[in-house]
Amino acid sequence: MEKEELKMLNKGQEDEMELSGYRPCRWKLALVGVGVLCTGGFLLLLLYWMPEWCVKATCIRTTVRDAQVVLLRSTDEFKRWFRAKVRVMLAPGRNPYISLDSQTTTPMANGHTPHPSNTSADGFMRKYAEYQPVQIRYFTLHSTKYYWNDAIQNFEVLTGLEDLGVRCSTIHLEHSAGLSQNQQEYRRLFFGVNEIAVKVPSLFKLLIKEVLNPFYIFQLFSVILWSADEYYYYAMAIVLMSVISIATSLYTIKKQYVMLHDMVAAHSIVRVSVCRASNDIEEAMSTDLVPGDVMVIPSNGTIMPCDAVLISGTCIVNESMLTGESVPVTKTNLPNPSPAEKGTEDDQVYNIDEHKRHTLFCGTNVIQTRFYSGELVKAVVVRTGFSTAKGQLVRSILYPKPTDFKLYRDAYLFLLCLVGVAGIGFVYSIALSIMNQVPAKTIIIESLDIITITVPPALPAAMTAGIVYAQRRLKRLGIFCISPQRINICGQLNLICFDKTGTLTEDGLDLWGVQRVENGSFHHTEENAYKESLVKSHFVACMATCHSLTKIESQLSGDPLDLKMFEATGWILEEATEEETSLHNRIMPTVVRPPKQLLPEPVMSPEQDMELYELSASYEIGIVRQFPFSSALQRMSVVARLLGEKRMDAYLKGAPEVVASLCKKETVPQDFAEVLEDYTKQGFRVIALAHRRLESKLTWHKVQNINRDHIETNMEFLGLIIMQNKLKAETPGVLEDLKRANIRTVMVTGDNMLTAISVARDCGMIPPQDRVIIADALPPKDGQAARINWRYADNPSKHASKAATLEEVEISVEDSPEERKPMEQYHFAMSGKSFAVITEHFQDLLQKLVLHGTVFARMAPDQKTQLVETLQSVDYFVGMCGDGANDCGALKRAHGGISLSELEASVASPFTSRTPNISCVPNLIREGRAALITSFCVFKFMALYSIIQYISVTLLYYILSNLGDFQFLFIDIAIILLIVFTMSLNSAWNELVSRRPPSGLISGPLLFSVMTQILICLAFQTFAFLLVRQKSWYEPWTPVSDACSTSSHTNLSENFTEIDEHNIKNYENTTLFYVSSFQYLIVAIVFSKGKPFRQPSYKNWPFMLSVLSLYVFLFSIMLFPVPAIDYALEIVCVPFEWRLTIVIIVVVNAAVSVLAETFVLDIVLWKLVFSRDKQGSYGVLPAPPPPQGGLDYCGSKHFSWLCCWQRRVPKARYMHLAQELSVDPDWPPKPKTTTEAKSPSLPENGSYQIMSAS
């Protein structure tokens, strides 16, 4: 088909997909029907599991425009397939945003197609019968509807008002009046009902979905097969296990659905007041809201049922549901540019992210509102349903990305290998049976039986056990997990990103001091501003007014930094009540005043009356307008008026560099940069203050609509506030543990660069002797290309220059250790702005920078996510630890995200710690490593269990025999299940070691381990099988055979003379049953690894008790036969000396297995292969000391050739990069040099060039 028929959906977004169109084909459908009948329904199952095959088998390609079925494939690394049916509905128009009164029958220019909804389209169509109905084509996928757009010839999503690209002035001008009833109904056809519907599937639906899992279908096939072969007991046991497994799974899934449904439903349907175009206000259900509706926010607050932008008034909102930050946030009305500014740069296009300080998000709690006389607090609905911020969060929970982990991919490969082995056995058994002229029914049953033996039915249950136990242990440590599969991945983490404030450091800031500016120069540092001499200064007025604090239930509430700053002044904050607001036309919503004891006592003259005296004695400042703090602008400001004054004042606070740039040059001290650098290097958080007297022409009404850029200019610099952010007590110790374990640590913060570097040095993330290189990137400007200026943050501590002993060593990739060169360690630090420039203009430099990047400051939330993705792109296993605020995206994207916040935002994070410090990180990694090693142990054990049983059955097939029903039952239930569920109980090792477990099953040590054990088991079973046939007493067994000399056994034989149809009872069967039973226990002990990732097995008492009990039982029944047990297990009597021979075979087997696993694997191969995973070996890890023995260069001399060969071909991308950089003479960039982006026309020489400083 033509290539252009492959369309892209959601281009550039996380859920980007390729789309192709199909239509059903009758002859293909007929063929599939025949195939389904011939395969007994199996083909139908196969098509159910494989959407791609289903569509291609039943449909033919067509243009996307004419498609009746669409096939979609995600463009991410998982390449998942989805199918969806294209539906058609009728609507009276194509464009949701036009009034129907002006609608014509021709399609609109933007080609938008309407959105079907639960509203009756037919009833609505009757209202507009004069319009020719328009056909609308759409399909639904993952709770999102996609509509055909004629203009772009593709399907697209209608999100809401943003589709129009409306400017702020347009929202005020055209969308502030509300919609008429007809407009709302028409728009609801497009956008549907405003609710986030989490449908809880019925148990029957869930059961069908669970039962149709390929694994359970295989189990059903096995059970039918065993029943046909009269293995009823074992079949019943497997059915019972499956029923328990399915019931547990259904209970868990149903519970999760119900929890999510309750969480969403609690807030989704409320009564709201809606403004109509006729200026009426009417009550409506929130489910009726559509984009463009204007809703009134009640004064006592509400839970937001949609995303809406404030157009009048102010709201105090708790956004913990979305951000994890329980601090109330002030939302102000959207700026309304003056008529002169309309269409200019000041009149911005509304964007929900850029204007989030004016946007109320769905699911957030509006605590209270502020409004003025005659004005209601109104908001225009922007998005509804699943398009809202909360809807997208719920969608990400409902439709998560699959967990991509090498272990799971390898597990499927391993199962395929087992299927291959089963195939060999299948052919072998058929050939053998035909040669021995066995009846056809027996041939079919026995050959299929060998497949069920090779692929163990209990494997998934066994694999899950270790994760369930790890989850239980994590819960005891106060770490809660909503994605159990991630526990294994946490065992591989080799880089952790930490947020700074509230994670590495204490949440609160303490005021350390203030440094005021007088006459353009810094005053000496003062401890606080609580002084009578300063009470009427602009500096204190700025501290008292420039904040977003509010009173909730008589308690001051807001940002912790604002709270500390305000408390330091000792002032009092009072808010106007609703009654006062309605009485006065221009009352200040919030007033601040100093305590009376700080004000100088005014002298009362005899002619002054009491009222005038009180007025002159009072000193109050009213906050007229607030411009909230914006992380993009790094500042906030307020317009305030002193009681009795006509002119207003503007106060500004924010990042010192930003505030200084907005002030008059003559008011900023000359030594500003030096003073600021001095504070930030000591790790203080510095905030600058500024003031400006506003013109008298700026009235109260003008101020309400003015753009903040007009206020925040030509300010006078007032000085600095110095806040101290203390490290948490646990931080240095935890980072030291991670460093010893060769786990890289990176700081990602929204704070100042130099403060972040200082904290990184204080907590040990950057050792004292290491250099920090700041990458200061500038975007293209005035025809100049983008460039990066490199500079040193500071000189490392003096100790570094004393001797080279403290210097880190980077290994060159040469063979001989003599060629190693000492090299000083370095760390890159950059700001969010630089990161954005480097991401856009220096793509090939970005990966090199993150290899040694340790401090990323002033990072926006989406940049944190980008950084995690970049680190993952160079094959790091990335962990992220944050306090929930602004970290949601990164926590979700990382391989292991740990939220230190227990708020609803932790829904986004796979792990949530109840302990509010980073000590949870090593605990999680330890448990992850233990769970990962447990998974390997269990998988290896289950593989060996299959192969051991496969060997036994294959050998017995040779003599047309098999294992008995109760023998299978004893092995599978008493041995296998007991061992599997107890061997997973080993808890994690006490400390983190410097090596990581392998990430997949297809790795040298693990394959060697499995293969050697298989060969050992094969050798000893074959040896026993052949040896028993060579014994002098051996003869083909019959019910009257007597190989034992004792009379008791002779009588036993005579009593049980029934016919053995399946030829179970024979000497070979008995021998192999005993040998194989011991082999299961031997491999269980051999594979149950302890140190360095798990506690040793002897500390796992349930496992030890199970193994010892089974050993005692098997030795007892073998050496001292019990007739009843022999009869049940269909064991025949063999001479005592043969029993002793079996004991010797078992002991030698155990000795060989232990020797192969512990000496050959653990001492030789394990260490050599693991040495490749030591990041320090490639100079990748900036901070940690060299691992074991001077970087363990090339292992021991005996294996140097092998090890060095492995080092030349590192597996991870970050190792390749480190190798390249270790021989690059221009890396790291020298200080005071500049790297410039080349023009796109010269790509072949790289995208940048390094230039010396001028």
PDB file of C-alpha atoms in Angstrom, residues 426-557:
ATOM      1  CA  PHE A 426       7.690 -34.589  21.194  1.00  0.00           C
ATOM      2  CA  VAL A 427       9.347 -35.904  18.014  1.00  0.00           C
ATOM      3  CA  TYR A 428      11.413 -38.431  20.040  1.00  0.00           C
ATOM      4  CA  SER A 429       8.357 -39.857  21.815  1.00  0.00           C
ATOM      5  CA  ILE A 430       6.371 -40.163  18.542  1.00  0.00           C
ATOM      6  CA  ALA A 431       9.268 -41.928  16.776  1.00  0.00           C
ATOM      7  CA  LEU A 432       9.821 -44.290  19.751  1.00  0.00           C
ATOM      8  CA  SER A 433       6.106 -45.088  20.057  1.00  0.00           C
ATOM      9  CA  ILE A 434       5.749 -45.821  16.314  1.00  0.00           C
ATOM     10  CA  MET A 435       8.813 -48.094  16.438  1.00  0.00           C
ATOM     11  CA  ASN A 436       7.230 -49.990  19.330  1.00  0.00           C
ATOM     12  CA  GLN A 437       3.806 -50.109  17.641  1.00  0.00           C
ATOM     13  CA  VAL A 438       2.023 -48.208  20.441  1.00  0.00           C
ATOM     14  CA  PRO A 439      -1.704 -47.404  19.848  1.00  0.00           C
ATOM     15  CA  ALA A 440      -2.368 -44.023  18.226  1.00  0.00           C
ATOM     16  CA  LYS A 441      -4.309 -42.638  21.248  1.00  0.00           C
ATOM     17  CA  THR A 442      -1.371 -43.376  23.570  1.00  0.00           C
ATOM     18  CA  ILE A 443       1.097 -41.812  21.093  1.00  0.00           C
ATOM     19  CA  ILE A 444      -0.910 -38.556  20.976  1.00  0.00           C
ATOM     20  CA  ILE A 445      -1.352 -38.331  24.756  1.00  0.00           C
ATOM     21  CA  GLU A 446       2.235 -39.195  25.663  1.00  0.00           C
ATOM     22  CA  SER A 447       3.846 -36.982  23.025  1.00  0.00           C
ATOM     23  CA  LEU A 448       1.694 -33.992  24.060  1.00  0.00           C
ATOM     24  CA  ASP A 449       2.326 -34.833  27.730  1.00  0.00           C
ATOM     25  CA  ILE A 450       6.042 -34.178  27.275  1.00  0.00           C
ATOM     26  CA  ILE A 451       5.237 -30.556  26.288  1.00  0.00           C
ATOM     27  CA  THR A 452       3.297 -30.014  29.538  1.00  0.00           C
ATOM     28  CA  ILE A 453       6.247 -31.439  31.492  1.00  0.00           C
ATOM     29  CA  THR A 454       8.817 -29.155  29.854  1.00  0.00           C
ATOM     30  CA  VAL A 455       6.887 -25.880  30.269  1.00  0.00           C
ATOM     31  CA  PRO A 456       6.035 -25.808  34.016  1.00  0.00           C
ATOM     32  CA  PRO A 457       2.447 -24.746  34.775  1.00  0.00           C
ATOM     33  CA  ALA A 458       3.414 -23.302  38.187  1.00  0.00           C
ATOM     34  CA  LEU A 459       6.042 -20.910  36.748  1.00  0.00           C
ATOM     35  CA  PRO A 460       4.081 -17.596  36.925  1.00  0.00           C
ATOM     36  CA  ALA A 461       2.927 -18.285  40.481  1.00  0.00           C
ATOM     37  CA  ALA A 462       6.502 -19.148  41.448  1.00  0.00           C
ATOM     38  CA  MET A 463       7.913 -15.970  39.834  1.00  0.00           C
ATOM     39  CA  THR A 464       5.341 -13.770  41.589  1.00  0.00           C
ATOM     40  CA  ALA A 465       6.087 -15.191  45.051  1.00  0.00           C
ATOM     41  CA  GLY A 466       9.454 -13.412  45.454  1.00  0.00           C
ATOM     42  CA  ILE A 467       7.961 -10.059  44.438  1.00  0.00           C
ATOM     43  CA  VAL A 468       5.023 -10.470  46.841  1.00  0.00           C
ATOM     44  CA  TYR A 469       7.416 -11.247  49.720  1.00  0.00           C
ATOM     45  CA  ALA A 470       9.615  -8.231  48.783  1.00  0.00           C
ATOM     46  CA  GLN A 471       6.521  -6.008  48.713  1.00  0.00           C
ATOM     47  CA  ARG A 472       5.617  -7.222  52.203  1.00  0.00           C
ATOM     48  CA  ARG A 473       9.139  -6.489  53.496  1.00  0.00           C
ATOM     49  CA  LEU A 474       9.077  -3.005  51.902  1.00  0.00           C
ATOM     50  CA  LYS A 475       5.751  -2.320  53.615  1.00  0.00           C
ATOM     51  CA  ARG A 476       7.386  -3.161  56.961  1.00  0.00           C
ATOM     52  CA  LEU A 477      10.097  -0.598  56.109  1.00  0.00           C
ATOM     53  CA  GLY A 478       7.410   2.030  55.444  1.00  0.00           C
ATOM     54  CA  ILE A 479       7.709   1.897  51.635  1.00  0.00           C
ATOM     55  CA  PHE A 480       4.445   1.339  49.762  1.00  0.00           C
ATOM     56  CA  CYS A 481       4.371   0.043  46.222  1.00  0.00           C
ATOM     57  CA  ILE A 482       1.640   0.379  43.577  1.00  0.00           C
ATOM     58  CA  SER A 483       3.649  -1.292  40.800  1.00  0.00           C
ATOM     59  CA  PRO A 484       5.142  -4.546  42.178  1.00  0.00           C
ATOM     60  CA  GLN A 485       6.901  -5.457  38.903  1.00  0.00           C
ATOM     61  CA  ARG A 486       9.142  -2.415  39.432  1.00  0.00           C
ATOM     62  CA  ILE A 487      10.704  -3.943  42.566  1.00  0.00           C
ATOM     63  CA  ASN A 488      12.897  -6.213  40.420  1.00  0.00           C
ATOM     64  CA  ILE A 489      13.978  -3.249  38.269  1.00  0.00           C
ATOM     65  CA  CYS A 490      15.054  -1.364  41.407  1.00  0.00           C
ATOM     66  CA  GLY A 491      17.671  -4.070  41.909  1.00  0.00           C
ATOM     67  CA  GLN A 492      19.425  -2.705  38.803  1.00  0.00           C
ATOM     68  CA  LEU A 493      19.440   1.016  39.674  1.00  0.00           C
ATOM     69  CA  ASN A 494      22.884   2.550  39.159  1.00  0.00           C
ATOM     70  CA  LEU A 495      22.008   6.247  39.167  1.00  0.00           C
ATOM     71  CA  ILE A 496      19.704   8.158  41.521  1.00  0.00           C
ATOM     72  CA  CYS A 497      18.390  11.676  40.884  1.00  0.00           C
ATOM     73  CA  PHE A 498      17.512  13.602  44.034  1.00  0.00           C
ATOM     74  CA  ASP A 499      15.368  16.686  44.399  1.00  0.00           C
ATOM     75  CA  LYS A 500      17.064  19.091  46.846  1.00  0.00           C
ATOM     76  CA  THR A 501      14.556  20.971  48.974  1.00  0.00           C
ATOM     77  CA  GLY A 502      12.575  18.647  51.212  1.00  0.00           C
ATOM     78  CA  THR A 503      14.525  15.606  49.990  1.00  0.00           C
ATOM     79  CA  LEU A 504      18.252  16.150  50.678  1.00  0.00           C
ATOM     80  CA  THR A 505      17.612  19.208  52.847  1.00  0.00           C
ATOM     81  CA  GLU A 506      14.973  20.086  55.423  1.00  0.00           C
ATOM     82  CA  ASP A 507      11.644  21.252  54.055  1.00  0.00           C
ATOM     83  CA  GLY A 508      11.553  24.504  55.973  1.00  0.00           C
ATOM     84  CA  LEU A 509      13.952  27.408  55.601  1.00  0.00           C
ATOM     85  CA  ASP A 510      15.231  29.415  58.541  1.00  0.00           C
ATOM     86  CA  LEU A 511      15.924  33.125  58.262  1.00  0.00           C
ATOM     87  CA  TRP A 512      19.701  33.482  58.738  1.00  0.00           C
ATOM     88  CA  GLY A 513      19.868  37.241  58.260  1.00  0.00           C
ATOM     89  CA  VAL A 514      19.113  40.257  56.071  1.00  0.00           C
ATOM     90  CA  GLN A 515      21.443  42.595  54.199  1.00  0.00           C
ATOM     91  CA  ARG A 516      19.844  45.905  53.290  1.00  0.00           C
ATOM     92  CA  VAL A 517      21.053  48.314  50.630  1.00  0.00           C
ATOM     93  CA  GLU A 518      21.378  52.007  51.469  1.00  0.00           C
ATOM     94  CA  ASN A 519      22.459  54.620  48.911  1.00  0.00           C
ATOM     95  CA  GLY A 520      23.565  51.968  46.406  1.00  0.00           C
ATOM     96  CA  SER A 521      25.800  49.980  48.764  1.00  0.00           C
ATOM     97  CA  PHE A 522      25.288  47.042  51.125  1.00  0.00           C
ATOM     98  CA  HIS A 523      24.668  47.690  54.794  1.00  0.00           C
ATOM     99  CA  HIS A 524      26.214  45.284  57.321  1.00  0.00           C
ATOM    100  CA  THR A 525      24.373  41.953  57.866  1.00  0.00           C
ATOM    101  CA  GLU A 526      21.558  42.037  60.431  1.00  0.00           C
ATOM    102  CA  GLU A 527      20.097  39.001  62.160  1.00  0.00           C
ATOM    103  CA  ASN A 528      16.475  40.048  61.655  1.00  0.00           C
ATOM    104  CA  ALA A 529      14.229  42.875  60.585  1.00  0.00           C
ATOM    105  CA  TYR A 530      12.134  42.914  63.780  1.00  0.00           C
ATOM    106  CA  LYS A 531      13.264  46.397  64.849  1.00  0.00           C
ATOM    107  CA  GLU A 532      11.520  49.640  65.672  1.00  0.00           C
ATOM    108  CA  SER A 533      13.963  51.562  63.470  1.00  0.00           C
ATOM    109  CA  LEU A 534      13.042  49.480  60.408  1.00  0.00           C
ATOM    110  CA  VAL A 535       9.284  49.168  60.920  1.00  0.00           C
ATOM    111  CA  LYS A 536       8.393  51.868  58.354  1.00  0.00           C
ATOM    112  CA  SER A 537      11.146  50.984  55.870  1.00  0.00           C
ATOM    113  CA  HIS A 538      10.354  49.708  52.368  1.00  0.00           C
ATOM    114  CA  PHE A 539      12.544  46.656  53.099  1.00  0.00           C
ATOM    115  CA  VAL A 540      10.241  45.473  55.916  1.00  0.00           C
ATOM    116  CA  ALA A 541       7.128  46.550  53.962  1.00  0.00           C
ATOM    117  CA  CYS A 542       8.300  44.319  51.100  1.00  0.00           C
ATOM    118  CA  MET A 543       8.836  41.372  53.494  1.00  0.00           C
ATOM    119  CA  ALA A 544       5.363  41.933  54.965  1.00  0.00           C
ATOM    120  CA  THR A 545       3.424  42.314  51.708  1.00  0.00           C
ATOM    121  CA  CYS A 546       5.235  40.370  48.960  1.00  0.00           C
ATOM    122  CA  HIS A 547       3.864  36.884  49.595  1.00  0.00           C
ATOM    123  CA  SER A 548       0.878  34.662  48.820  1.00  0.00           C
ATOM    124  CA  LEU A 549      -0.151  33.902  52.416  1.00  0.00           C
ATOM    125  CA  THR A 550      -3.782  33.575  53.375  1.00  0.00           C
ATOM    126  CA  LYS A 551      -5.737  32.773  56.504  1.00  0.00           C
ATOM    127  CA  ILE A 552      -7.575  29.484  56.520  1.00  0.00           C
ATOM    128  CA  GLU A 553      -9.609  28.896  59.677  1.00  0.00           C
ATOM    129  CA  SER A 554      -7.670  31.725  61.413  1.00  0.00           C
ATOM    130  CA  GLN A 555      -4.330  30.055  60.656  1.00  0.00           C
ATOM    131  CA  LEU A 556      -1.731  31.611  58.356  1.00  0.00           C
ATOM    132  CA  SER A 557      -1.152  29.266  55.455  1.00  0.00           C
TER     133      SER A 557
END
